[in-house]
Short mmCIF file of C-alpha atoms in Angstrom, two decimals:
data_model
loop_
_atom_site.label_atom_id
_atom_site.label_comp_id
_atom_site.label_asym_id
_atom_site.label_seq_id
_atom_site.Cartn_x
_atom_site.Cartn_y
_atom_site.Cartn_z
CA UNK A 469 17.05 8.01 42.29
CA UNK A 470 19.91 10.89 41.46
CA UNK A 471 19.31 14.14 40.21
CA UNK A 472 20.50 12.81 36.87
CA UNK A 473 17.55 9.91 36.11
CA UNK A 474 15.14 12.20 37.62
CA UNK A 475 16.20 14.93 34.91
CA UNK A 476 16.39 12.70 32.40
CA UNK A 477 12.94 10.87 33.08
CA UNK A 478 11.88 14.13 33.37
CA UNK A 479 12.79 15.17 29.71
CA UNK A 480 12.02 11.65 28.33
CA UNK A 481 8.23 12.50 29.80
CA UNK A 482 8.30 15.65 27.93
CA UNK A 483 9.17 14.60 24.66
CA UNK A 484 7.07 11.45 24.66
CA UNK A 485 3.82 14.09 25.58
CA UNK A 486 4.86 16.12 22.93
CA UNK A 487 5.44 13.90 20.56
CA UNK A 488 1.92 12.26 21.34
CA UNK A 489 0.42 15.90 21.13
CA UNK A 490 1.82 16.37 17.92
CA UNK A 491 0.34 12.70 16.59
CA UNK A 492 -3.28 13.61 18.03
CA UNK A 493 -2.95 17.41 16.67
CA UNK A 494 -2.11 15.67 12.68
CA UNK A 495 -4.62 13.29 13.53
CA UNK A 496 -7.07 16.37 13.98
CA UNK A 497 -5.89 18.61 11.03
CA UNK A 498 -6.07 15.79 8.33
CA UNK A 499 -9.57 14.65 9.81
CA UNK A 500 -10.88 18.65 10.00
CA UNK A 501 -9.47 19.22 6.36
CA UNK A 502 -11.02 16.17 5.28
CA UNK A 503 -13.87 16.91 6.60
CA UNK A 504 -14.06 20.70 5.56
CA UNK A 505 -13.02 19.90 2.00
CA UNK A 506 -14.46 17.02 1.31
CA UNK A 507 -17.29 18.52 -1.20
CA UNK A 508 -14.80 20.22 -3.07
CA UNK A 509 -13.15 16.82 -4.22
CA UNK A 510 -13.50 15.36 -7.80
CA UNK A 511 -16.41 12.91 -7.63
CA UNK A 512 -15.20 9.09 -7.81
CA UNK A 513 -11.62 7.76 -7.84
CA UNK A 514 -10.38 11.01 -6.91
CA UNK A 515 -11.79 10.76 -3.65
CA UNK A 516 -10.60 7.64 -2.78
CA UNK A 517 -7.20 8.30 -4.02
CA UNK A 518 -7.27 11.42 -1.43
CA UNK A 519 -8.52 9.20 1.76
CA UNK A 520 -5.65 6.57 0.80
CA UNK A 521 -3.47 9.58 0.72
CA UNK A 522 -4.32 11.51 4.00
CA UNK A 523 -4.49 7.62 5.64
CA UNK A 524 -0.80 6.99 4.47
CA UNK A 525 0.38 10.47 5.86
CA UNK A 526 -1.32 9.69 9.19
CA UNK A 527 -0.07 5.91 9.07
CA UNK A 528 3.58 6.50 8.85
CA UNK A 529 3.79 9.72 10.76
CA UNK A 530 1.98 7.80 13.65
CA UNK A 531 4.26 4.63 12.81
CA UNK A 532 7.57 7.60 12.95
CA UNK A 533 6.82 9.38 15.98
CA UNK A 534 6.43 5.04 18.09
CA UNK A 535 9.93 4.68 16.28
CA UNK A 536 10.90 7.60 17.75
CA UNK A 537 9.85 7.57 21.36
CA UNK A 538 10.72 3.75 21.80
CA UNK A 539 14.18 4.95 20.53
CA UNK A 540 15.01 7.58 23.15
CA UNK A 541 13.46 5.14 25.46
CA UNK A 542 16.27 2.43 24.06
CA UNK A 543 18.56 5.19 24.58
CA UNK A 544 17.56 7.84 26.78
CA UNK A 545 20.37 7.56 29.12
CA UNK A 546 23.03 8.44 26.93
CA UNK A 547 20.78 10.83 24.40
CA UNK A 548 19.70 12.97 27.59
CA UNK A 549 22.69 12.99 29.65
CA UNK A 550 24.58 14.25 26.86
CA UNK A 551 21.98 16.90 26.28
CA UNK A 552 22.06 17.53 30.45
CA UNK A 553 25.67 17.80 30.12
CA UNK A 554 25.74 20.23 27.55
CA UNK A 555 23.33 22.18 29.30
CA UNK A 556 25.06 22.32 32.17
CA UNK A 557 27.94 23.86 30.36
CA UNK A 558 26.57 26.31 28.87
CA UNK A 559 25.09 27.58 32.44
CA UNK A 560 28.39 27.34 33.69
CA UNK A 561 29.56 29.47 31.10
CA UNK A 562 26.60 32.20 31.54
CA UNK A 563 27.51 32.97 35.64
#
């Protein structure tokens, strides 16, 4: 494998762990503040109306961060050479 497919694996790895760290870290907040504020709701519809809206934050943020990372996967070739390239300049330009 060249140097270029092993960086860019290397960055599509990263991004797809942090974009999975930031979907389990949401998926911990709105649980924890659920949780931890749950007897301070409104009794009845109120409540519901707050689990349908943390569920819908978690639902498409989960659903946008798959879009994403099957995207640069789709793509990753041109997305991270381009961003290799232009790192590579800008080292160049440093020494």
């Amino acid at each position: 494998m060249s140097d270029l497919k092993q960086r860019i694996e290397a960055m599509y790895r990263r991004d797809v762990l942090v974009a999975y760290a930031f979907v389990i870290g949401l998926w911990f907040a709105i649980i924890f503040v659920m949780i931890g504020t749950w007897n301070l709701a409104p009794e009845g519809p109120w409540r519901t109306i707050l689990l349908i809206g943390g569920a819908a934050v978690l639902l498409f943020n989960t659903a946008s961060m798959g879009a994403m990372v099957r995207h640069y996967k789709e793509d990753k070739d041109f997305i991270y050479g381009l961003d290799i390239k232009h790192l590579d300049e800008m080292r160049g330009h440093r020494h």
